[in-house]
Short mmCIF file of C-alpha atoms and ligand atoms in Angstrom, two decimals:
data_model
loop_
_atom_site.label_atom_id
_atom_site.label_comp_id
_atom_site.label_asym_id
_atom_site.label_seq_id
_atom_site.Cartn_x
_atom_site.Cartn_y
_atom_site.Cartn_z
CA MET A 1 -12.13 -6.83 4.69
CA ASP A 2 -13.35 -9.92 5.15
CA LEU A 3 -12.39 -12.02 8.10
CA ARG A 4 -12.88 -14.85 8.26
CA LEU A 5 -11.47 -19.16 10.08
CA ASP A 6 -11.25 -21.61 6.29
CA GLY A 7 -10.60 -25.17 6.52
CA PRO A 8 -8.16 -26.82 5.20
CA PRO A 9 -5.34 -24.65 3.20
CA GLY A 10 -6.53 -24.70 -0.41
CA ARG A 11 -10.36 -24.37 0.14
CA THR A 12 -11.09 -21.44 -1.70
CA ALA A 13 -13.65 -18.83 0.77
CA ARG A 14 -17.29 -18.75 0.01
CA ALA A 15 -17.82 -15.55 -2.32
CA VAL A 16 -20.02 -12.61 -1.57
CA GLN A 17 -20.80 -10.84 -3.68
CA GLY A 18 -20.53 -6.48 -4.54
CA PRO A 19 -23.80 -4.05 -3.79
CA PRO A 20 -24.94 -2.81 -6.85
CA CYS A 21 -22.79 -0.98 -7.40
CA ALA A 22 -21.11 2.17 -10.62
CA MET A 23 -18.49 3.71 -10.48
CA VAL A 24 -17.05 5.56 -12.33
CA ILE A 25 -12.48 5.99 -12.44
CA PHE A 26 -11.61 9.43 -13.05
CA GLY A 27 -8.60 8.75 -15.43
CA SER A 28 -9.18 6.16 -17.01
CA SER A 29 -6.51 6.11 -19.87
CA GLY A 30 -4.22 6.23 -16.92
CA ASP A 31 -1.48 3.82 -15.42
CA LEU A 32 -2.40 2.93 -12.93
CA THR A 33 -7.05 1.63 -14.31
CA LYS A 34 -4.82 -0.26 -17.30
CA ARG A 35 -2.50 -2.15 -15.17
CA LEU A 36 -4.61 -2.27 -11.94
CA LEU A 37 -7.51 -1.38 -11.21
CA ILE A 38 -9.13 -2.87 -14.49
CA PRO A 39 -7.35 -6.18 -13.61
CA ALA A 40 -8.96 -5.84 -10.13
CA LEU A 41 -12.47 -5.39 -11.47
CA TYR A 42 -11.69 -8.33 -13.28
CA ASN A 43 -10.94 -10.68 -10.62
CA LEU A 44 -13.62 -9.39 -8.29
CA ALA A 45 -15.20 -10.56 -10.87
CA LYS A 46 -14.21 -13.82 -11.72
CA ALA A 47 -14.24 -14.15 -8.74
CA GLY A 48 -18.23 -13.61 -7.91
CA ARG A 49 -17.80 -10.41 -6.25
CA LEU A 50 -19.19 -7.67 -8.43
CA SER A 51 -21.98 -6.79 -8.56
CA ASP A 52 -24.46 -8.64 -11.27
CA LYS A 53 -26.11 -4.98 -11.12
CA PHE A 54 -22.57 -2.90 -11.43
CA ALA A 55 -21.76 -0.05 -14.19
CA LEU A 56 -18.35 0.94 -14.78
CA ILE A 57 -18.06 4.09 -16.42
CA GLY A 58 -14.56 5.79 -17.36
CA VAL A 59 -13.97 8.98 -18.13
CA ASP A 60 -11.09 11.02 -19.39
CA ARG A 61 -10.29 13.23 -22.18
CA THR A 62 -9.60 10.49 -25.17
CA ASP A 63 -11.44 10.38 -28.03
CA ARG A 64 -13.23 6.82 -27.57
CA SER A 65 -15.60 4.04 -28.56
CA HIS A 66 -17.11 2.71 -25.71
CA GLU A 67 -15.94 -0.76 -27.70
CA GLU A 68 -12.08 1.04 -28.48
CA PHE A 69 -12.60 1.50 -24.62
CA ARG A 70 -13.40 -1.60 -23.57
CA ALA A 71 -10.41 -3.64 -26.04
CA TYR A 72 -7.79 -1.39 -24.57
CA LEU A 73 -8.15 -2.49 -21.31
CA ALA A 74 -8.26 -5.54 -22.29
CA GLU A 75 -4.53 -5.41 -23.29
CA GLY A 76 -3.47 -4.34 -20.12
CA VAL A 77 -5.85 -7.85 -18.71
CA ARG A 78 -3.88 -9.41 -20.67
CA SER A 79 -0.66 -8.85 -19.91
CA PHE A 80 -1.76 -9.40 -15.86
CA VAL A 81 -2.49 -12.70 -16.23
CA SER A 82 0.69 -13.78 -18.28
CA ASP A 83 2.80 -11.34 -15.91
CA THR A 84 2.03 -10.02 -12.60
CA GLY A 85 5.82 -9.11 -12.26
CA THR A 86 5.87 -10.71 -8.82
CA GLY A 87 7.67 -13.83 -10.31
CA PRO A 88 5.76 -17.45 -11.63
CA VAL A 89 2.52 -16.64 -11.03
CA THR A 90 -0.16 -16.66 -13.60
CA ALA A 91 -3.82 -17.58 -15.02
CA PRO A 92 -5.80 -18.34 -17.75
CA PHE A 93 -7.44 -15.31 -19.16
CA ASP A 94 -10.53 -16.10 -18.31
CA ALA A 95 -12.76 -15.32 -20.93
CA ARG A 96 -16.02 -15.10 -19.12
CA ALA A 97 -15.29 -12.29 -16.64
CA TRP A 98 -14.14 -10.15 -18.38
CA GLU A 99 -16.60 -11.08 -20.85
CA PHE A 100 -19.22 -9.37 -17.83
CA LEU A 101 -16.59 -6.50 -16.99
CA ALA A 102 -16.53 -5.11 -20.41
CA ALA A 103 -20.76 -5.65 -21.23
CA ARG A 104 -20.78 -3.22 -17.68
CA MET A 105 -18.22 -0.68 -19.53
CA THR A 106 -18.54 2.46 -21.23
CA HIS A 107 -16.17 5.23 -21.70
CA LEU A 108 -17.60 9.36 -20.99
CA LYS A 109 -15.33 11.60 -23.22
CA GLY A 110 -14.35 15.65 -20.57
CA ASP A 111 -12.47 17.15 -19.41
CA VAL A 112 -12.51 16.55 -15.36
CA THR A 113 -11.92 20.10 -14.94
CA ASP A 114 -15.65 21.05 -17.05
CA PRO A 115 -18.51 22.07 -14.56
CA GLU A 116 -20.55 20.86 -18.66
CA MET A 117 -18.92 16.83 -18.35
CA TYR A 118 -21.02 16.70 -13.63
CA ASP A 119 -24.74 16.95 -16.38
CA ARG A 120 -23.12 14.60 -18.61
CA LEU A 121 -22.22 12.58 -15.53
CA ALA A 122 -24.81 12.47 -14.00
CA GLN A 123 -26.63 11.57 -17.03
CA ALA A 124 -24.74 8.75 -18.47
CA LEU A 125 -24.39 7.18 -14.16
CA LYS A 126 -28.58 6.70 -15.19
CA GLU A 127 -28.96 5.50 -17.65
CA ALA A 128 -25.87 2.86 -15.84
CA GLU A 129 -29.15 2.50 -13.56
CA SER A 130 -32.08 1.86 -15.00
CA GLU A 131 -29.78 -0.59 -17.79
CA HIS A 132 -28.01 -1.99 -14.75
CA GLY A 133 -29.33 -1.66 -12.06
CA THR A 134 -27.24 0.00 -9.96
CA ALA A 135 -29.62 1.34 -7.45
CA GLY A 136 -27.32 5.25 -7.24
CA ASN A 137 -25.38 4.29 -5.65
CA VAL A 138 -21.08 4.87 -6.80
CA VAL A 139 -17.77 4.41 -6.16
CA PHE A 140 -15.72 7.12 -7.69
CA TYR A 141 -12.23 6.22 -8.11
CA LEU A 142 -10.00 9.96 -8.32
CA ALA A 143 -7.21 7.95 -10.32
CA VAL A 144 -5.52 11.71 -11.29
CA ALA A 145 -2.86 14.10 -10.73
CA ALA A 146 -3.15 14.46 -6.83
CA SER A 147 -3.91 19.00 -7.81
CA LEU A 148 -7.52 17.41 -9.11
CA PHE A 149 -8.55 15.71 -6.28
CA GLY A 150 -9.72 19.29 -4.72
CA PRO A 151 -11.70 20.29 -7.94
CA VAL A 152 -13.36 16.91 -8.60
CA VAL A 153 -15.00 16.76 -5.60
CA GLU A 154 -16.12 20.04 -5.68
CA ARG A 155 -17.49 19.62 -9.20
CA LEU A 156 -19.46 16.74 -8.35
CA ALA A 157 -20.59 18.18 -5.55
CA ALA A 158 -21.65 20.85 -7.20
CA ALA A 159 -23.39 19.21 -9.38
CA GLY A 160 -25.47 17.20 -6.77
CA LEU A 161 -24.20 13.64 -7.39
CA THR A 162 -22.10 13.20 -4.01
CA ARG A 163 -25.27 13.24 -2.24
CA GLU A 164 -27.00 10.77 -0.23
CA GLU A 165 -30.79 10.04 -0.35
CA ASN A 166 -33.14 7.56 -1.12
CA GLN A 167 -31.41 5.37 0.78
CA HIS A 168 -28.41 4.82 -1.68
CA TRP A 169 -24.49 6.44 -1.50
CA ARG A 170 -21.32 7.84 -2.15
CA ARG A 171 -18.27 7.11 -1.86
CA VAL A 172 -15.08 8.67 -2.85
CA ILE A 173 -11.96 7.04 -3.37
CA ILE A 174 -8.17 9.36 -3.08
CA GLU A 175 -5.15 8.43 -3.80
CA LYS A 176 -2.39 8.71 -2.36
CA PRO A 177 0.09 11.60 -2.57
CA PHE A 178 -2.60 13.26 -0.01
CA GLY A 179 -0.88 16.53 0.42
CA HIS A 180 2.53 16.78 -0.18
CA ASP A 181 3.21 18.10 4.33
CA LEU A 182 0.83 18.51 6.75
CA GLU A 183 -0.30 21.41 6.49
CA SER A 184 -1.36 20.41 2.70
CA ALA A 185 -2.96 17.25 4.04
CA ARG A 186 -5.43 18.87 6.30
CA ALA A 187 -6.57 21.67 3.53
CA LEU A 188 -7.26 19.07 1.24
CA ASP A 189 -8.74 17.39 3.94
CA ALA A 190 -10.79 20.64 4.77
CA ARG A 191 -12.01 21.59 1.82
CA LEU A 192 -13.56 18.10 1.66
CA ALA A 193 -14.97 17.97 4.17
CA LYS A 194 -17.45 21.13 2.65
CA VAL A 195 -18.74 18.80 0.76
CA LEU A 196 -18.58 15.24 1.50
CA SER A 197 -18.95 13.21 5.05
CA GLU A 198 -15.80 11.44 6.89
CA ASP A 199 -17.70 8.10 6.64
CA GLN A 200 -17.45 8.64 1.62
CA ILE A 201 -14.13 9.24 1.91
CA TYR A 202 -11.41 6.76 0.94
CA ARG A 203 -8.59 7.75 1.87
CA MET A 204 -5.95 4.75 -0.21
CA ASP A 205 -3.09 3.94 0.26
CA HIS A 206 -2.67 0.21 -1.98
CA PHE A 207 -0.18 -1.68 0.65
CA LEU A 208 -3.24 -2.10 2.61
CA GLY A 209 -4.32 -4.15 0.21
CA LYS A 210 -1.22 -6.53 0.29
CA GLU A 211 -2.50 -9.80 1.08
CA THR A 212 1.20 -9.85 3.95
CA VAL A 213 0.53 -6.05 5.18
CA GLN A 214 -3.24 -7.24 5.92
CA ASN A 215 -0.96 -10.86 7.47
CA ILE A 216 0.59 -8.84 9.62
CA MET A 217 -2.99 -8.83 12.23
CA VAL A 218 -3.08 -11.72 12.00
CA LEU A 219 -0.21 -13.45 12.96
CA ARG A 220 0.28 -11.12 15.95
CA PHE A 221 -3.38 -11.44 16.65
CA ALA A 222 -4.79 -14.61 16.50
CA ASN A 223 -2.15 -16.72 17.54
CA GLY A 224 -1.15 -17.15 21.20
CA ILE A 225 3.09 -17.08 20.99
CA PHE A 226 4.01 -14.16 18.82
CA GLU A 227 2.30 -11.27 21.57
CA PRO A 228 4.67 -12.36 25.16
CA LEU A 229 6.96 -11.59 23.50
CA TRP A 230 6.64 -8.82 20.92
CA ASN A 231 8.04 -6.29 23.91
CA ARG A 232 10.78 -4.17 24.63
CA ASP A 233 11.83 -6.46 26.73
CA HIS A 234 12.42 -8.78 23.96
CA ILE A 235 12.79 -7.04 20.68
CA ASP A 236 15.75 -5.54 20.28
CA HIS A 237 14.78 -4.40 17.04
CA VAL A 238 12.81 -3.80 14.81
CA GLN A 239 13.86 -3.39 10.72
CA ILE A 240 11.85 -2.55 8.05
CA THR A 241 12.80 -2.20 4.30
CA VAL A 242 11.26 -1.25 0.80
CA ALA A 243 13.76 -1.66 -2.07
CA GLU A 244 12.32 -1.22 -5.21
CA THR A 245 14.78 -1.96 -8.17
CA VAL A 246 13.07 -0.03 -10.79
CA GLY A 247 14.64 3.35 -10.39
CA VAL A 248 12.26 6.69 -11.38
CA GLU A 249 10.95 5.90 -14.68
CA ARG A 250 8.81 8.41 -16.78
CA ARG A 251 7.41 10.05 -13.22
CA ALA A 252 10.42 11.72 -12.73
CA GLY A 253 7.91 15.41 -12.73
CA PHE A 254 5.92 13.80 -10.28
CA TYR A 255 9.20 12.41 -8.22
CA GLU A 256 11.48 15.79 -8.72
CA GLU A 257 8.66 17.51 -6.36
CA THR A 258 8.84 14.90 -3.65
CA GLY A 259 11.75 12.62 -3.36
CA ALA A 260 12.08 9.26 -1.34
CA LEU A 261 10.82 10.14 1.81
CA ARG A 262 7.48 11.88 0.76
CA ASP A 263 7.00 9.41 -1.67
CA MET A 264 7.32 6.56 1.31
CA VAL A 265 7.97 6.71 4.27
CA PRO A 266 5.37 8.60 5.71
CA ASN A 267 2.73 6.39 3.87
CA HIS A 268 3.68 2.80 3.04
CA VAL A 269 6.56 2.82 5.44
CA PHE A 270 4.47 4.44 7.98
CA GLN A 271 2.16 1.91 7.22
CA LEU A 272 3.98 -0.61 7.80
CA LEU A 273 5.05 0.10 10.93
CA SER A 274 2.17 1.44 12.22
CA LEU A 275 0.17 -2.45 12.46
CA THR A 276 4.15 -3.77 13.47
CA ALA A 277 3.81 -1.75 16.48
CA MET A 278 0.18 -1.62 16.91
CA GLU A 279 -2.00 -2.78 20.47
CA PRO A 280 -4.08 -5.64 19.85
CA PRO A 281 -7.70 -3.19 18.80
CA ASN A 282 -10.73 -4.10 21.31
CA SER A 283 -12.62 -5.50 17.75
CA PHE A 284 -11.27 -5.90 13.77
CA ALA A 285 -14.28 -3.15 13.43
CA ALA A 286 -12.10 -0.42 11.34
CA ASP A 287 -12.45 2.39 14.41
CA ALA A 288 -11.40 0.24 16.49
CA VAL A 289 -7.57 -0.44 14.03
CA ARG A 290 -7.08 2.71 12.96
CA THR A 291 -6.74 4.73 16.37
CA GLU A 292 -4.92 1.76 17.07
CA LYS A 293 -2.32 2.71 14.81
CA ASP A 294 -2.78 6.57 15.36
CA LYS A 295 -1.38 5.89 18.27
CA VAL A 296 1.38 4.50 17.34
CA LEU A 297 2.25 6.96 14.78
CA GLU A 298 1.35 9.29 17.35
CA ALA A 299 3.64 8.35 20.22
CA VAL A 300 7.03 8.31 17.20
CA ILE A 301 9.40 10.94 18.84
CA PRO A 302 9.42 13.85 17.05
CA LEU A 303 12.95 14.66 15.10
CA ASP A 304 14.47 17.85 15.79
CA ASP A 305 17.12 19.61 14.01
CA ASN A 306 20.23 16.83 15.19
CA ASP A 307 17.98 13.92 15.48
CA VAL A 308 17.09 15.00 12.07
CA ARG A 309 21.52 15.14 11.41
CA ARG A 310 22.29 12.06 13.48
CA ASN A 311 19.26 9.31 12.34
CA VAL A 312 18.22 10.08 9.02
CA VAL A 313 20.47 9.19 6.18
CA ARG A 314 19.94 10.82 2.13
CA GLY A 315 20.65 8.97 -0.67
CA GLN A 316 20.90 9.40 -5.03
CA TYR A 317 21.39 6.46 -7.52
CA THR A 318 24.27 7.02 -9.76
CA ALA A 319 25.28 4.91 -12.29
CA GLY A 320 25.54 1.36 -11.98
CA VAL A 321 24.23 -1.60 -12.90
CA VAL A 322 20.16 -3.50 -11.88
CA ARG A 323 19.64 -7.21 -12.16
CA GLY A 324 22.61 -6.85 -14.67
CA GLN A 325 21.58 -4.59 -16.85
CA PRO A 326 22.66 -0.69 -16.94
CA VAL A 327 21.01 2.26 -15.28
CA LYS A 328 21.84 5.78 -15.12
CA ALA A 329 22.42 7.60 -12.98
CA TYR A 330 19.11 10.13 -11.25
CA ARG A 331 20.31 13.22 -12.96
CA GLU A 332 20.93 11.83 -16.43
CA GLU A 333 17.13 10.90 -15.94
CA GLU A 334 14.63 12.43 -18.68
CA GLY A 335 13.55 15.64 -16.50
CA VAL A 336 15.59 15.08 -13.72
CA ALA A 337 17.63 18.60 -12.85
CA PRO A 338 21.72 17.73 -14.08
CA ASP A 339 22.19 18.69 -10.82
CA SER A 340 18.85 17.50 -8.00
CA MET A 341 19.17 16.93 -4.63
CA THR A 342 16.02 15.00 -4.52
CA GLU A 343 16.63 11.26 -2.87
CA THR A 344 16.23 8.42 -3.44
CA TYR A 345 17.27 6.66 -0.64
CA VAL A 346 16.34 6.99 2.64
CA ALA A 347 17.36 5.81 5.89
CA LEU A 348 15.47 6.41 9.72
CA ARG A 349 16.31 5.27 13.07
CA LEU A 350 12.74 6.61 15.02
CA GLY A 351 11.72 5.32 18.13
CA ILE A 352 8.75 4.74 20.02
CA ASP A 353 7.23 6.95 22.90
CA ASN A 354 4.99 4.31 25.12
CA TRP A 355 5.32 1.29 27.29
CA ARG A 356 6.00 -1.39 24.55
CA TRP A 357 7.81 0.07 22.40
CA ALA A 358 10.78 2.79 24.69
CA GLY A 359 14.79 2.23 23.61
CA VAL A 360 12.77 -0.20 20.48
CA PRO A 361 15.00 1.22 18.09
CA PHE A 362 12.99 1.29 14.67
CA TYR A 363 15.45 1.54 11.55
CA MET A 364 13.62 1.85 7.93
CA ARG A 365 14.98 2.54 4.32
CA THR A 366 13.44 2.62 1.19
CA GLY A 367 15.28 3.44 -2.59
CA LYS A 368 15.08 2.96 -5.68
CA ALA A 369 17.27 1.74 -8.46
CA LEU A 370 18.27 -1.21 -5.89
CA THR A 371 20.34 -4.14 -5.91
CA ARG A 372 17.16 -6.51 -4.76
CA ARG A 373 13.96 -6.13 -4.80
CA THR A 374 12.23 -6.78 -1.39
CA THR A 375 9.51 -5.25 0.86
CA GLU A 376 10.08 -6.96 4.56
CA ILE A 377 9.35 -6.54 8.10
CA ALA A 378 12.27 -8.04 10.36
CA ILE A 379 12.08 -8.25 14.43
CA GLN A 380 15.26 -8.92 16.10
CA PHE A 381 14.48 -10.48 19.02
CA LYS A 382 17.40 -9.70 22.40
CA GLN A 383 20.56 -12.40 21.94
CA VAL A 384 19.96 -14.71 24.89
CA PRO A 385 22.69 -14.20 27.71
CA PHE A 386 26.04 -16.06 27.11
CA ALA A 387 26.74 -17.62 30.18
CA LEU A 388 25.72 -21.51 28.89
CA PHE A 389 27.77 -21.50 26.21
CA ARG A 390 30.71 -19.58 27.62
CA ASP A 391 33.06 -22.22 28.43
CA THR A 392 32.74 -23.70 24.60
CA PRO A 393 34.56 -22.63 20.69
CA VAL A 394 30.94 -21.12 19.77
CA GLU A 395 31.93 -16.93 19.91
CA THR A 396 28.97 -15.31 18.26
CA LEU A 397 25.17 -16.52 19.26
CA THR A 398 23.00 -15.87 16.56
CA PRO A 399 19.49 -13.50 17.16
CA ASN A 400 16.77 -14.94 17.19
CA VAL A 401 14.99 -13.16 13.97
CA LEU A 402 11.40 -13.03 12.95
CA VAL A 403 11.31 -11.67 9.01
CA MET A 404 7.71 -11.18 7.86
CA GLN A 405 7.59 -10.74 3.52
CA ILE A 406 5.82 -8.06 2.09
CA GLN A 407 6.33 -8.93 -1.35
CA PRO A 408 8.34 -10.79 -3.34
CA ASP A 409 8.24 -14.01 -2.59
CA GLU A 410 5.52 -13.03 0.46
CA GLY A 411 6.64 -15.37 3.32
CA ILE A 412 6.92 -14.94 6.52
CA SER A 413 10.04 -16.45 7.81
CA LEU A 414 11.92 -17.60 11.60
CA GLN A 415 15.84 -17.82 11.79
CA PHE A 416 17.30 -19.30 14.79
CA GLY A 417 20.38 -21.70 16.18
CA ALA A 418 20.95 -24.60 16.21
CA LYS A 419 23.56 -27.26 17.03
CA ARG A 420 25.69 -28.78 13.22
CA PRO A 421 25.93 -31.76 13.96
CA GLY A 422 29.28 -33.89 15.46
CA PRO A 423 30.18 -33.53 18.72
CA ASP A 424 32.11 -30.27 19.15
CA ILE A 425 29.96 -27.38 19.97
CA HIS A 426 29.53 -25.11 17.47
CA LEU A 427 26.03 -23.26 16.55
CA GLY A 428 24.73 -21.91 12.70
CA ALA A 429 21.61 -20.19 12.05
CA VAL A 430 18.47 -21.52 10.12
CA ARG A 431 15.90 -20.66 8.31
CA MET A 432 12.23 -22.14 9.15
CA ASP A 433 10.23 -20.79 5.71
CA PHE A 434 6.99 -20.22 5.09
CA ARG A 435 6.02 -19.30 1.38
CA TYR A 436 2.63 -18.21 0.92
CA ARG A 437 2.71 -19.69 -2.20
CA ASP A 438 3.24 -23.97 -1.53
CA TYR A 439 0.39 -22.79 1.35
CA PHE A 440 -2.17 -21.25 -0.46
CA ASN A 441 -3.31 -22.31 -4.05
CA THR A 442 -3.93 -18.50 -5.08
CA ASP A 443 -4.01 -16.55 -7.98
CA PRO A 444 -2.28 -12.97 -9.46
CA SER A 445 -3.98 -9.83 -7.42
CA THR A 446 -3.12 -6.72 -8.21
CA GLY A 447 -3.80 -6.09 -4.27
CA TYR A 448 -6.24 -3.32 -5.30
CA GLU A 449 -9.34 -6.02 -5.86
CA THR A 450 -9.43 -5.72 -1.34
CA LEU A 451 -9.69 -2.09 -1.34
CA VAL A 452 -12.45 -1.20 -4.29
CA TYR A 453 -14.53 -4.31 -2.53
CA ASP A 454 -14.08 -3.13 0.90
CA CYS A 455 -15.47 0.36 -0.36
CA MET A 456 -18.59 -1.18 -1.78
CA ILE A 457 -19.51 -2.91 0.87
CA GLY A 458 -18.66 0.62 2.89
CA ASP A 459 -16.18 -1.17 5.13
CA PRO A 460 -12.71 2.10 5.63
CA ILE A 461 -10.96 -0.91 7.58
CA LEU A 462 -7.74 -0.79 5.10
CA PHE A 463 -8.32 2.82 4.23
CA GLN A 464 -6.78 5.83 6.56
CA ARG A 465 -8.56 7.83 8.55
CA ALA A 466 -7.45 11.74 8.62
CA ASP A 467 -5.84 11.68 11.30
CA SER A 468 -3.03 9.18 10.58
CA VAL A 469 -2.34 10.84 7.43
CA GLU A 470 -2.15 13.71 9.72
CA ALA A 471 0.21 11.71 11.99
CA GLY A 472 2.18 10.12 8.66
CA TRP A 473 3.41 13.82 7.87
CA ALA A 474 3.74 15.19 10.92
CA VAL A 475 6.62 13.20 11.33
CA GLY A 476 7.58 12.25 8.45
CA ALA A 477 7.50 16.18 6.44
CA ALA A 478 8.77 17.42 9.16
CA ALA A 479 12.55 15.09 8.65
CA VAL A 480 11.65 15.95 5.06
CA ALA A 481 11.48 20.11 6.03
CA ARG A 482 15.43 19.88 8.33
CA ARG A 483 17.29 18.48 4.74
CA PRO A 484 18.82 15.36 5.95
CA PRO A 485 21.89 14.61 5.41
CA MET A 486 22.79 13.08 1.24
CA ALA A 487 25.25 10.33 1.70
CA PRO A 488 28.51 11.17 -0.30
CA ASP A 489 28.98 6.85 -0.92
CA ARG A 490 26.91 5.21 -4.34
CA LEU A 491 23.61 4.53 -3.72
CA THR A 492 23.35 1.53 -6.34
C1 BG6 B 1 3.83 4.19 -5.33
C2 BG6 B 1 5.49 4.89 -4.64
O1 BG6 B 1 2.61 4.80 -4.33
O2 BG6 B 1 4.15 3.40 -4.76
C3 BG6 B 1 6.21 4.37 -6.69
O3 BG6 B 1 4.73 6.43 -5.85
C4 BG6 B 1 7.19 3.25 -5.58
O4 BG6 B 1 6.98 5.17 -6.40
C5 BG6 B 1 5.33 3.16 -5.72
O5 BG6 B 1 7.67 2.98 -6.76
C6 BG6 B 1 6.06 0.54 -5.09
O6 BG6 B 1 4.19 0.04 -4.78
P1 BG6 B 1 4.35 -1.71 -5.17
O7 BG6 B 1 3.23 -1.99 -5.17
O8 BG6 B 1 5.12 -1.31 -6.30
O9 BG6 B 1 5.66 -2.19 -3.72
#
């Protein structure tokens, strides 16, 4: 994460080129690679952030020539620049950036469970080093099923590919889900720790790549006006919402086993929680920030059986209409059991047992096939005393609410009370709105650019440490295991 204070808005920061390196993507024909990783690399190339000495090797089982591989990925970039899915932001296709990237891309056909493939990969990496000057540095990106994380890393190590010597580095990016509960996350960590050092492991939570998520820290710690109010004396409660309009799509196999709670809460939602509630770190050094974030999760009050019944509710979408389109019931989706009890919606109330937050409820909710797509954090401040308005027609006072809108339509708004014009004292809630797109002239981004670039430059600040993943599971999975009640109502 490149922290700099720029001049006037709109001025683009000078690009700092990443170091020479190769990137190996396991699962290079998957959706993630096509929709997000390659567009992110294209954006990095466009911004001048990829080294000239960069090479990309895509590994998967499909039979494709290098040329076919490039053509397949070019489609992903073209549709990304014309449709970011988040609104009207589009950008012209930059042929030079694409050529830069395409010239450095090759495909390696292989099965990631086959040890022989790793010998061929070693050979391909040597060729990339002599052809492009990658200096022996490699980012291995595991865009594969979670069950393959352990086996792939072990085979890389057995082939000597994770060894750091002659001043080159080897790093591994691991996508979520990192385990499916506390025990499995610990087991995966133990497995990785046998062959990798902690500083070679980059545990990805893609929410941390979102600009507005990174902005939470800046809003809190680079502005003098918020932090004095950011505590139990002034804040009534906090609401974190991650609402999606999409249903389970083609992921029923994964989702049936996972559900909304495991899929979203211990990772994405808790990242938002910890950035919102953390103490100011001593610096922006990765460990200083990650330590403060972890402390928040450690202070979340664990839920016992009774607490779960009172503070957690699950739901499942039934048939309905979302954004004017008919939506099937979850149980009618392909691959979902007709009597499935997997939740597609979950809401929780949690408390944080520390000096700053004691007694302040944190409400969190997330779900699929909801009527509106929004990810936001709303900080509701305490009411002022009513005394002053006692003898006026004012019956209620609107609370001050600070909303950090993470997506779509990224921005920040502050609600406060204002007097309605006229001879009587009538109050209304008004909003001061800041929208990123009005102020900064940015190209569409996938949210993976910063994360991939940070891994290349060796900055783990936006990646999760083992203890933070485990702290997330400790609270989140405990809630899952206790089977929170299912809401009887329709939740579309
Ligand atoms: C993923 C979840 O991690 O995040 C998905 O597995 C979810 O179920 C997605 O849809 C949401 O991410 P974004 O960036 O689209 O908000």
